[in-house]
Amino acid sequence: MAFIHLDVRCLYAILICTAFGSTLSSNTEIKVNPPEDFEIVDPGYLGYLYLQWQPPLFLDNCEEHTVEYELKYRSIDSENWRTIITKNLLYKDGFDLNKGVEAKIHTVLQGQCTNGSEVQSSWSEANYWTSPQGNLETKIQDMDCIYYNWQYLLCSWKLGMDANFDTNYYLFYWYEGLDHALQCSDYIEDNGKNIGCRFPYLEEPDYKDFYICVNGSSKSQLIRPSYFIFQLQNIVKPLPPDYLNIIVKNSEDINLEWNIPKGPIPASCFIYEIKFIEDDTTWVTTTFENEMYVTRTSNESQEVCFLVRSKMNVYCTDDGIWSEWSEIECWRGVQQEEILTFLIPFAFILFLILLITCMIMNKQKALQRMIFQKKQEVFSRQETLC
């Protein structure tokens, strides 16, 4: 019996080893090559690049498989890779061309050919960077772009610190929907130098990457270009609210109201910051509505003022720019000085009216006495004649 049990155990061990060896052997035989012709292509869109490749050359004839590609890319100075799994042979994304770009890709094979396991190829790598030209100090400084009231875009900059006197700068821009990059057609100038750009009407540029390049030219030196990527809804600066109003309902409750800023920004996209001033106390709060109810801290407060500014809220943008503050609106209680200022002229006028009235009444009484005396004299003469 011991011999029989030993044989059974040996038989199981042989079967397991055979199956494992067969599987291991089949997996080790399956290999896949990395994608062919992997490259990063610049189509001239100021930072919007194409990462493209061709299918790998397979060493087996199995057709029952799934081929995917794992793509990783990043800016050269970044520690974090962005990973994409795709079945396509092309991927597009925006990059900061002030920095280099590196990417790598490999093939991922799954299916019956791999016995259900995943087989990966080696990595294929590609790099891209714009050839640096000119001293770093020749590029523009303090680039600032504002999308005013979601209607017109204005960008401004300062000249490069190390730029020669004959240097001038030129702005180009592109966003998805344009056939090619365009140059600014309305520059802001200072002493003959371009220091900004007023953009024309932009058709449907919102919620897209907006690419800008500002380069320069000089007869005596090379100028370093500067690249920028914006989303225009994140740099919108609305108009300030207007027609502010304060309604004092009773000794404590106050209603603050203002009009929604004019323009194409939807009312639901606003957030408001209110600066409330009560006598010498100031506090700031925010609201999504164009009115607010507040309670006076003291019934004896004699002055209440407030200002409002607006900004696009988080439901419509990732960021935004606060508008300018509105004009201040105030309510003033009736003060003792104001009462005296009102009562003194009123009392003086009343005194004059009383004085004139008394004078008129005295004149009337004197006139009545004179008439009565004359009547008495006439009556006396008549009696004497009789």
CSV table of N, CA and C in Angstrom, one decimal, residues 154-305:
chain,number,residue,atom,x,y,z
A,154,LEU,N,-5.9,90.6,-24.3
A,154,LEU,CA,-4.8,91.5,-24.4
A,154,LEU,C,-3.6,90.9,-23.6
A,155,CYS,N,-2.4,90.9,-24.3
A,155,CYS,CA,-1.2,90.4,-23.7
A,155,CYS,C,-0.2,91.6,-23.7
A,156,SER,N,0.6,91.6,-22.6
A,156,SER,CA,1.7,92.6,-22.6
A,156,SER,C,2.9,92.0,-22.0
A,157,TRP,N,4.1,92.6,-22.3
A,157,TRP,CA,5.4,92.1,-21.8
A,157,TRP,C,6.4,93.2,-21.7
A,158,LYS,N,7.5,92.9,-21.0
A,158,LYS,CA,8.6,93.9,-21.0
A,158,LYS,C,9.7,93.3,-21.8
A,159,LEU,N,10.6,94.3,-22.3
A,159,LEU,CA,11.7,93.9,-23.2
A,159,LEU,C,12.7,93.1,-22.4
A,160,GLY,N,13.4,92.2,-23.1
A,160,GLY,CA,14.5,91.4,-22.5
A,160,GLY,C,15.6,92.3,-21.8
A,161,MET,N,16.1,91.8,-20.7
A,161,MET,CA,17.1,92.6,-20.0
A,161,MET,C,18.4,92.8,-20.8
A,162,ASP,N,18.7,91.8,-21.6
A,162,ASP,CA,20.0,91.9,-22.3
A,162,ASP,C,19.8,92.1,-23.8
A,163,ALA,N,18.6,92.6,-24.2
A,163,ALA,CA,18.3,92.8,-25.6
A,163,ALA,C,18.9,94.1,-26.1
A,164,ASN,N,19.5,94.1,-27.3
A,164,ASN,CA,20.0,95.3,-27.9
A,164,ASN,C,19.0,96.3,-28.3
A,165,PHE,N,19.4,97.5,-28.6
A,165,PHE,CA,18.5,98.6,-28.8
A,165,PHE,C,17.6,98.4,-30.1
A,166,ASP,N,18.2,97.6,-31.0
A,166,ASP,CA,17.5,97.3,-32.3
A,166,ASP,C,16.5,96.1,-32.2
A,167,THR,N,16.4,95.5,-31.1
A,167,THR,CA,15.6,94.3,-30.9
A,167,THR,C,14.1,94.7,-30.9
A,168,ASN,N,13.3,93.9,-31.6
A,168,ASN,CA,11.8,94.0,-31.5
A,168,ASN,C,11.2,92.6,-31.4
A,169,TYR,N,10.0,92.5,-30.8
A,169,TYR,CA,9.4,91.2,-30.5
A,169,TYR,C,8.1,91.1,-31.3
A,170,TYR,N,7.8,89.8,-31.6
A,170,TYR,CA,6.6,89.5,-32.4
A,170,TYR,C,5.9,88.3,-31.8
A,171,LEU,N,4.6,88.4,-31.7
A,171,LEU,CA,3.8,87.4,-31.1
A,171,LEU,C,3.0,86.5,-32.1
A,172,PHE,N,3.0,85.2,-31.9
A,172,PHE,CA,2.3,84.3,-32.7
A,172,PHE,C,1.4,83.4,-31.8
A,173,TYR,N,0.2,83.0,-32.3
A,173,TYR,CA,-0.7,82.2,-31.4
A,173,TYR,C,-1.4,81.2,-32.3
A,174,TRP,N,-1.9,80.1,-31.6
A,174,TRP,CA,-2.6,79.1,-32.2
A,174,TRP,C,-3.5,78.4,-31.1
A,175,TYR,N,-4.7,77.9,-31.6
A,175,TYR,CA,-5.5,77.1,-30.8
A,175,TYR,C,-6.3,76.1,-31.7
A,176,GLU,N,-6.7,75.1,-31.1
A,176,GLU,CA,-7.4,74.1,-32.0
A,176,GLU,C,-8.6,74.7,-32.7
A,177,GLY,N,-8.7,74.6,-34.0
A,177,GLY,CA,-9.7,75.2,-34.8
A,177,GLY,C,-9.1,76.1,-35.8
A,178,LEU,N,-7.8,76.5,-35.6
A,178,LEU,CA,-7.1,77.3,-36.6
A,178,LEU,C,-6.3,76.4,-37.5
A,179,ASP,N,-6.2,76.8,-38.7
A,179,ASP,CA,-5.4,75.9,-39.7
A,179,ASP,C,-3.9,76.1,-39.5
A,180,HIS,N,-3.5,77.2,-39.0
A,180,HIS,CA,-2.1,77.4,-38.8
A,180,HIS,C,-1.9,78.6,-37.7
A,181,ALA,N,-0.7,78.7,-37.3
A,181,ALA,CA,-0.4,79.8,-36.3
A,181,ALA,C,-0.5,81.1,-37.0
A,182,LEU,N,-1.0,82.1,-36.2
A,182,LEU,CA,-1.3,83.5,-36.7
A,182,LEU,C,-0.4,84.4,-35.9
A,183,GLN,N,0.0,85.5,-36.6
A,183,GLN,CA,0.7,86.6,-36.0
A,183,GLN,C,-0.2,87.7,-35.5
A,184,CYS,N,0.2,88.3,-34.4
A,184,CYS,CA,-0.6,89.5,-33.9
A,184,CYS,C,-0.7,90.5,-35.0
A,185,SER,N,-1.9,91.1,-35.1
A,185,SER,CA,-2.2,92.1,-36.2
A,185,SER,C,-2.3,93.5,-35.6
A,186,ASP,N,-2.3,93.6,-34.2
A,186,ASP,CA,-2.5,94.9,-33.6
A,186,ASP,C,-1.6,95.0,-32.4
A,187,TYR,N,-0.3,95.4,-32.6
A,187,TYR,CA,0.6,95.5,-31.5
A,187,TYR,C,0.5,96.8,-30.7
A,188,ILE,N,0.8,96.7,-29.4
A,188,ILE,CA,0.9,97.8,-28.5
A,188,ILE,C,2.4,98.2,-28.5
A,189,GLU,N,2.6,99.5,-28.8
A,189,GLU,CA,4.0,99.9,-29.0
A,189,GLU,C,4.4,101.0,-28.0
A,190,ASP,N,5.7,101.0,-27.7
A,190,ASP,CA,6.3,102.0,-26.8
A,190,ASP,C,7.6,102.4,-27.4
A,191,ASN,N,7.7,103.6,-27.9
A,191,ASN,CA,9.0,104.1,-28.5
A,191,ASN,C,9.4,103.2,-29.7
A,192,GLY,N,8.4,102.8,-30.4
A,192,GLY,CA,8.7,101.9,-31.6
A,192,GLY,C,8.9,100.5,-31.3
A,193,LYS,N,8.8,100.0,-30.1
A,193,LYS,CA,9.0,98.6,-29.7
A,193,LYS,C,7.6,98.0,-29.4
A,194,ASN,N,7.5,96.8,-29.8
A,194,ASN,CA,6.2,96.0,-29.5
A,194,ASN,C,6.3,95.5,-28.1
A,195,ILE,N,5.3,96.0,-27.2
A,195,ILE,CA,5.3,95.5,-25.8
A,195,ILE,C,4.0,94.8,-25.5
A,196,GLY,N,3.2,94.5,-26.5
A,196,GLY,CA,1.9,93.9,-26.2
A,196,GLY,C,1.1,93.6,-27.5
A,197,CYS,N,0.0,93.0,-27.3
A,197,CYS,CA,-0.8,92.6,-28.5
A,197,CYS,C,-2.3,92.7,-28.1
A,198,ARG,N,-3.1,93.4,-28.9
A,198,ARG,CA,-4.5,93.3,-28.8
A,198,ARG,C,-5.0,92.3,-29.8
A,199,PHE,N,-5.7,91.3,-29.3
A,199,PHE,CA,-6.1,90.2,-30.2
A,199,PHE,C,-7.4,90.6,-30.9
A,200,PRO,N,-7.6,90.1,-32.1
A,200,PRO,CA,-8.9,90.3,-32.7
A,200,PRO,C,-10.0,89.4,-32.1
A,201,TYR,N,-11.2,89.4,-32.6
A,201,TYR,CA,-12.2,88.5,-32.1
A,201,TYR,C,-11.8,87.1,-32.3
A,202,LEU,N,-11.9,86.3,-31.3
A,202,LEU,CA,-11.5,84.9,-31.3
A,202,LEU,C,-12.7,84.0,-31.3
A,203,GLU,N,-12.8,83.1,-32.3
A,203,GLU,CA,-14.0,82.3,-32.5
A,203,GLU,C,-13.8,81.0,-31.7
A,204,GLU,N,-14.6,80.8,-30.7
A,204,GLU,CA,-14.7,79.6,-29.9
A,204,GLU,C,-13.3,79.1,-29.4
A,205,PRO,N,-12.6,80.0,-28.6
A,205,PRO,CA,-11.3,79.6,-28.1
A,205,PRO,C,-11.3,79.1,-26.7
A,206,ASP,N,-12.5,79.1,-26.1
A,206,ASP,CA,-12.6,78.7,-24.7
A,206,ASP,C,-12.5,77.2,-24.4
A,207,TYR,N,-12.0,76.9,-23.2
A,207,TYR,CA,-11.9,75.5,-22.8
A,207,TYR,C,-11.0,74.7,-23.8
A,208,LYS,N,-10.0,75.4,-24.3
A,208,LYS,CA,-9.0,74.8,-25.2
A,208,LYS,C,-7.6,75.4,-24.7
A,209,ASP,N,-6.5,74.6,-25.0
A,209,ASP,CA,-5.2,75.2,-24.8
A,209,ASP,C,-5.0,76.3,-25.8
A,210,PHE,N,-4.5,77.4,-25.4
A,210,PHE,CA,-4.2,78.5,-26.2
A,210,PHE,C,-2.7,78.7,-26.2
A,211,TYR,N,-2.0,78.6,-27.3
A,211,TYR,CA,-0.6,78.5,-27.4
A,211,TYR,C,0.0,79.9,-28.0
A,212,ILE,N,1.0,80.4,-27.3
A,212,ILE,CA,1.6,81.7,-27.7
A,212,ILE,C,3.1,81.5,-27.7
A,213,CYS,N,3.7,82.1,-28.8
A,213,CYS,CA,5.1,82.2,-28.9
A,213,CYS,C,5.5,83.7,-29.1
A,214,VAL,N,6.4,84.2,-28.3
A,214,VAL,CA,6.9,85.6,-28.6
A,214,VAL,C,8.4,85.4,-28.9
A,215,ASN,N,8.7,85.7,-30.1
A,215,ASN,CA,10.2,85.7,-30.5
A,215,ASN,C,10.6,87.1,-30.9
A,216,GLY,N,11.8,87.2,-31.2
A,216,GLY,CA,12.4,88.6,-31.5
A,216,GLY,C,13.4,88.5,-32.6
A,217,SER,N,13.7,89.7,-33.1
A,217,SER,CA,14.7,89.8,-34.2
A,217,SER,C,15.7,91.0,-33.8
A,218,SER,N,16.9,90.8,-34.2
A,218,SER,CA,17.9,91.8,-34.0
A,218,SER,C,19.0,91.6,-35.0
A,219,LYS,N,19.6,92.6,-35.5
A,219,LYS,CA,20.7,92.5,-36.5
A,219,LYS,C,22.0,92.1,-35.8
A,220,SER,N,22.1,92.3,-34.5
A,220,SER,CA,23.3,92.2,-33.8
A,220,SER,C,23.4,91.0,-32.9
A,221,GLN,N,22.3,90.3,-32.6
A,221,GLN,CA,22.3,89.1,-31.7
A,221,GLN,C,21.1,88.3,-31.9
A,222,LEU,N,21.2,87.0,-31.5
A,222,LEU,CA,20.0,86.1,-31.5
A,222,LEU,C,19.1,86.3,-30.3
A,223,ILE,N,17.8,86.2,-30.5
A,223,ILE,CA,16.8,86.4,-29.4
A,223,ILE,C,16.2,85.1,-29.0
A,224,ARG,N,16.2,84.8,-27.7
A,224,ARG,CA,15.5,83.6,-27.2
A,224,ARG,C,14.0,83.7,-27.3
A,225,PRO,N,13.3,82.8,-27.9
A,225,PRO,CA,11.8,82.8,-28.0
A,225,PRO,C,11.3,82.4,-26.6
A,226,SER,N,10.0,82.8,-26.3
A,226,SER,CA,9.3,82.4,-25.1
A,226,SER,C,8.0,81.7,-25.5
A,227,TYR,N,7.6,80.6,-24.9
A,227,TYR,CA,6.4,79.9,-25.2
A,227,TYR,C,5.5,79.9,-23.9
A,228,PHE,N,4.2,80.0,-24.2
A,228,PHE,CA,3.2,80.0,-23.1
A,228,PHE,C,2.0,79.2,-23.6
A,229,ILE,N,1.3,78.6,-22.6
A,229,ILE,CA,0.1,77.9,-22.8
A,229,ILE,C,-1.0,78.4,-21.8
A,230,PHE,N,-2.1,78.9,-22.3
A,230,PHE,CA,-3.2,79.3,-21.4
A,230,PHE,C,-4.5,78.6,-21.8
A,231,GLN,N,-5.4,78.6,-20.8
A,231,GLN,CA,-6.8,78.3,-21.1
A,231,GLN,C,-7.5,79.6,-20.8
A,232,LEU,N,-8.1,80.2,-21.9
A,232,LEU,CA,-8.6,81.6,-21.7
A,232,LEU,C,-9.6,81.8,-20.7
A,233,GLN,N,-10.5,80.8,-20.4
A,233,GLN,CA,-11.5,81.0,-19.3
A,233,GLN,C,-10.8,81.1,-18.0
A,234,ASN,N,-9.5,80.7,-17.8
A,234,ASN,CA,-8.8,80.9,-16.6
A,234,ASN,C,-8.2,82.2,-16.4
A,235,ILE,N,-8.2,83.1,-17.4
A,235,ILE,CA,-7.6,84.4,-17.2
A,235,ILE,C,-8.7,85.5,-17.5
A,236,VAL,N,-9.9,85.2,-17.3
A,236,VAL,CA,-11.0,86.2,-17.6
A,236,VAL,C,-11.0,87.2,-16.4
A,237,LYS,N,-11.1,88.5,-16.7
A,237,LYS,CA,-11.3,89.5,-15.8
A,237,LYS,C,-12.6,90.2,-16.1
A,238,PRO,N,-13.7,90.0,-15.2
A,238,PRO,CA,-15.0,90.6,-15.5
A,238,PRO,C,-15.0,92.1,-15.2
A,239,LEU,N,-16.1,92.7,-15.6
A,239,LEU,CA,-16.4,94.1,-15.2
A,239,LEU,C,-16.8,94.1,-13.7
A,240,PRO,N,-16.6,95.2,-13.0
A,240,PRO,CA,-17.1,95.3,-11.6
A,240,PRO,C,-18.7,95.4,-11.6
A,241,PRO,N,-19.3,94.9,-10.6
A,241,PRO,CA,-20.8,95.2,-10.5
A,241,PRO,C,-21.1,96.6,-10.4
A,242,ASP,N,-22.3,97.0,-10.8
A,242,ASP,CA,-22.7,98.4,-10.6
A,242,ASP,C,-24.1,98.5,-10.0
A,243,TYR,N,-24.6,99.7,-9.9
A,243,TYR,CA,-25.9,100.0,-9.3
A,243,TYR,C,-26.1,99.3,-7.9
A,244,LEU,N,-25.2,99.7,-7.0
A,244,LEU,CA,-25.3,99.1,-5.7
A,244,LEU,C,-26.4,99.8,-4.9
A,245,ASN,N,-27.0,99.1,-4.0
A,245,ASN,CA,-28.1,99.6,-3.3
A,245,ASN,C,-28.1,99.0,-1.9
A,246,ILE,N,-28.4,99.9,-0.9
A,246,ILE,CA,-28.5,99.5,0.5
A,246,ILE,C,-30.0,99.7,1.0
A,247,ILE,N,-30.6,98.7,1.5
A,247,ILE,CA,-32.0,98.8,2.0
A,247,ILE,C,-31.9,98.4,3.5
A,248,VAL,N,-32.2,99.4,4.4
A,248,VAL,CA,-32.3,99.2,5.8
A,248,VAL,C,-33.7,98.9,6.2
A,249,LYS,N,-33.9,97.6,6.5
A,249,LYS,CA,-35.3,97.2,6.7
A,249,LYS,C,-35.8,97.5,8.1
A,250,ASN,N,-34.9,97.4,9.1
A,250,ASN,CA,-35.3,97.8,10.5
A,250,ASN,C,-34.0,98.1,11.2
A,251,SER,N,-34.1,98.1,12.5
A,251,SER,CA,-32.9,98.6,13.3
A,251,SER,C,-31.7,97.7,13.1
A,252,GLU,N,-31.9,96.4,12.6
A,252,GLU,CA,-30.8,95.5,12.6
A,252,GLU,C,-30.5,94.9,11.2
A,253,ASP,N,-31.5,94.6,10.4
A,253,ASP,CA,-31.3,93.9,9.1
A,253,ASP,C,-31.1,94.9,8.0
A,254,ILE,N,-30.1,94.5,7.2
A,254,ILE,CA,-29.7,95.3,6.0
A,254,ILE,C,-29.7,94.4,4.8
A,255,ASN,N,-30.2,94.9,3.7
A,255,ASN,CA,-30.2,94.1,2.4
A,255,ASN,C,-29.2,94.9,1.4
A,256,LEU,N,-28.2,94.2,1.0
A,256,LEU,CA,-27.2,94.7,0.0
A,256,LEU,C,-27.6,94.1,-1.4
A,257,GLU,N,-27.7,95.0,-2.4
A,257,GLU,CA,-28.0,94.5,-3.7
A,257,GLU,C,-27.1,95.2,-4.7
A,258,TRP,N,-26.9,94.5,-5.9
A,258,TRP,CA,-26.1,95.1,-7.0
A,258,TRP,C,-26.5,94.3,-8.3
A,259,ASN,N,-26.1,95.0,-9.4
A,259,ASN,CA,-26.4,94.4,-10.7
A,259,ASN,C,-25.4,93.4,-11.1
A,260,ILE,N,-25.8,92.4,-11.8
A,260,ILE,CA,-24.8,91.4,-12.4
A,260,ILE,C,-24.0,92.2,-13.5
A,261,PRO,N,-22.7,92.0,-13.5
A,261,PRO,CA,-21.9,92.7,-14.5
A,261,PRO,C,-22.4,92.4,-16.0
A,262,LYS,N,-22.3,93.4,-16.8
A,262,LYS,CA,-22.7,93.3,-18.2
A,262,LYS,C,-21.7,92.5,-19.0
A,263,GLY,N,-22.2,91.9,-20.0
A,263,GLY,CA,-21.3,91.1,-20.9
A,263,GLY,C,-21.8,89.7,-21.1
A,264,PRO,N,-20.9,88.9,-21.8
A,264,PRO,CA,-21.4,87.5,-22.2
A,264,PRO,C,-21.2,86.5,-21.1
A,265,ILE,N,-20.6,86.8,-20.0
A,265,ILE,CA,-20.4,85.8,-18.9
A,265,ILE,C,-21.8,85.5,-18.3
A,266,PRO,N,-22.1,84.2,-18.2
A,266,PRO,CA,-23.4,83.8,-17.7
A,266,PRO,C,-23.5,84.2,-16.2
A,267,ALA,N,-24.7,84.5,-15.7
A,267,ALA,CA,-24.9,84.9,-14.3
A,267,ALA,C,-24.5,83.8,-13.4
A,268,SER,N,-24.6,82.6,-13.8
A,268,SER,CA,-24.3,81.4,-12.9
A,268,SER,C,-22.8,81.2,-12.7
A,269,CYS,N,-22.0,82.0,-13.5
A,269,CYS,CA,-20.5,81.8,-13.5
A,269,CYS,C,-19.8,82.8,-12.5
A,270,PHE,N,-20.6,83.6,-11.9
A,270,PHE,CA,-20.0,84.6,-11.0
A,270,PHE,C,-19.9,84.2,-9.6
A,271,ILE,N,-18.8,84.7,-8.9
A,271,ILE,CA,-18.7,84.7,-7.5
A,271,ILE,C,-18.4,86.2,-7.1
A,272,TYR,N,-18.9,86.7,-6.0
A,272,TYR,CA,-18.7,88.1,-5.6
A,272,TYR,C,-18.0,88.1,-4.3
A,273,GLU,N,-17.1,89.1,-4.2
A,273,GLU,CA,-16.5,89.4,-2.9
A,273,GLU,C,-17.0,90.8,-2.4
A,274,ILE,N,-17.5,90.8,-1.2
A,274,ILE,CA,-18.1,92.0,-0.6
A,274,ILE,C,-17.3,92.5,0.5
A,275,LYS,N,-17.0,93.8,0.5
A,275,LYS,CA,-16.3,94.4,1.6
A,275,LYS,C,-17.3,95.3,2.3
A,276,PHE,N,-17.6,94.9,3.5
A,276,PHE,CA,-18.7,95.6,4.3
A,276,PHE,C,-18.0,96.4,5.4
A,277,ILE,N,-18.4,97.7,5.5
A,277,ILE,CA,-17.8,98.6,6.5
A,277,ILE,C,-19.0,99.2,7.3
A,278,GLU,N,-18.9,99.0,8.6
A,278,GLU,CA,-19.8,99.5,9.6
A,278,GLU,C,-19.1,100.4,10.6
A,279,ASP,N,-19.2,101.7,10.5
A,279,ASP,CA,-18.4,102.6,11.3
A,279,ASP,C,-16.9,102.3,11.1
A,280,ASP,N,-16.3,101.9,12.1
A,280,ASP,CA,-14.8,101.6,12.0
A,280,ASP,C,-14.5,100.1,11.8
A,281,THR,N,-15.5,99.3,11.6
A,281,THR,CA,-15.3,97.8,11.5
A,281,THR,C,-15.5,97.4,10.0
A,282,THR,N,-14.5,96.6,9.5
A,282,THR,CA,-14.6,96.1,8.1
A,282,THR,C,-14.4,94.6,8.1
A,283,TRP,N,-15.3,94.0,7.3
A,283,TRP,CA,-15.1,92.5,7.1
A,283,TRP,C,-15.4,92.2,5.6
A,284,VAL,N,-14.9,91.0,5.2
A,284,VAL,CA,-15.0,90.6,3.8
A,284,VAL,C,-15.6,89.2,3.7
A,285,THR,N,-16.5,89.0,2.8
A,285,THR,CA,-17.1,87.7,2.6
A,285,THR,C,-17.4,87.5,1.1
A,286,THR,N,-17.8,86.3,0.7
A,286,THR,CA,-18.1,86.0,-0.7
A,286,THR,C,-19.5,85.4,-0.8
A,287,THR,N,-20.1,85.5,-2.0
A,287,THR,CA,-21.4,84.9,-2.2
A,287,THR,C,-21.5,84.6,-3.7
A,288,PHE,N,-22.4,83.7,-4.1
A,288,PHE,CA,-22.7,83.4,-5.5
A,288,PHE,C,-23.9,84.2,-6.0
A,289,GLU,N,-24.6,84.9,-5.1
A,289,GLU,CA,-25.8,85.6,-5.5
A,289,GLU,C,-25.4,87.1,-5.6
A,290,ASN,N,-26.3,87.9,-6.3
A,290,ASN,CA,-26.1,89.3,-6.4
A,290,ASN,C,-26.8,90.1,-5.4
A,291,GLU,N,-27.0,89.5,-4.2
A,291,GLU,CA,-27.5,90.3,-3.1
A,291,GLU,C,-27.1,89.5,-1.8
A,292,MET,N,-27.2,90.2,-0.7
A,292,MET,CA,-26.7,89.6,0.6
A,292,MET,C,-27.5,90.3,1.7
A,293,TYR,N,-27.8,89.5,2.7
A,293,TYR,CA,-28.5,90.1,3.9
A,293,TYR,C,-27.5,90.1,5.0
A,294,VAL,N,-27.3,91.2,5.7
A,294,VAL,CA,-26.4,91.3,6.8
A,294,VAL,C,-27.1,91.9,8.0
A,295,THR,N,-26.5,91.7,9.2
A,295,THR,CA,-27.1,92.2,10.4
A,295,THR,C,-26.1,93.2,11.0
A,296,ARG,N,-26.6,94.4,11.3
A,296,ARG,CA,-25.8,95.4,11.9
A,296,ARG,C,-25.2,94.9,13.3
A,297,THR,N,-24.0,95.2,13.6
A,297,THR,CA,-23.4,94.8,14.8
A,297,THR,C,-23.9,95.7,16.0
A,298,SER,N,-24.4,96.9,15.6
A,298,SER,CA,-24.8,97.8,16.7
A,298,SER,C,-26.0,98.6,16.1
A,299,ASN,N,-27.0,98.8,16.9
A,299,ASN,CA,-28.1,99.7,16.5
A,299,ASN,C,-27.7,101.1,16.4
A,300,GLU,N,-26.6,101.4,17.1
A,300,GLU,CA,-26.2,102.8,17.1
A,300,GLU,C,-25.2,103.2,16.0
A,301,SER,N,-24.9,102.2,15.1
A,301,SER,CA,-24.0,102.6,14.1
A,301,SER,C,-24.6,103.6,13.2
A,302,GLN,N,-23.8,104.6,12.8
A,302,GLN,CA,-24.3,105.7,12.0
A,302,GLN,C,-24.0,105.7,10.6
A,303,GLU,N,-23.1,104.8,10.1
A,303,GLU,CA,-22.7,104.7,8.7
A,303,GLU,C,-22.5,103.2,8.3
A,304,VAL,N,-23.0,102.8,7.2
A,304,VAL,CA,-22.9,101.5,6.7
A,304,VAL,C,-22.5,101.6,5.2
A,305,CYS,N,-21.4,101.0,4.8
A,305,CYS,CA,-20.9,101.1,3.4
A,305,CYS,C,-20.5,99.7,2.9
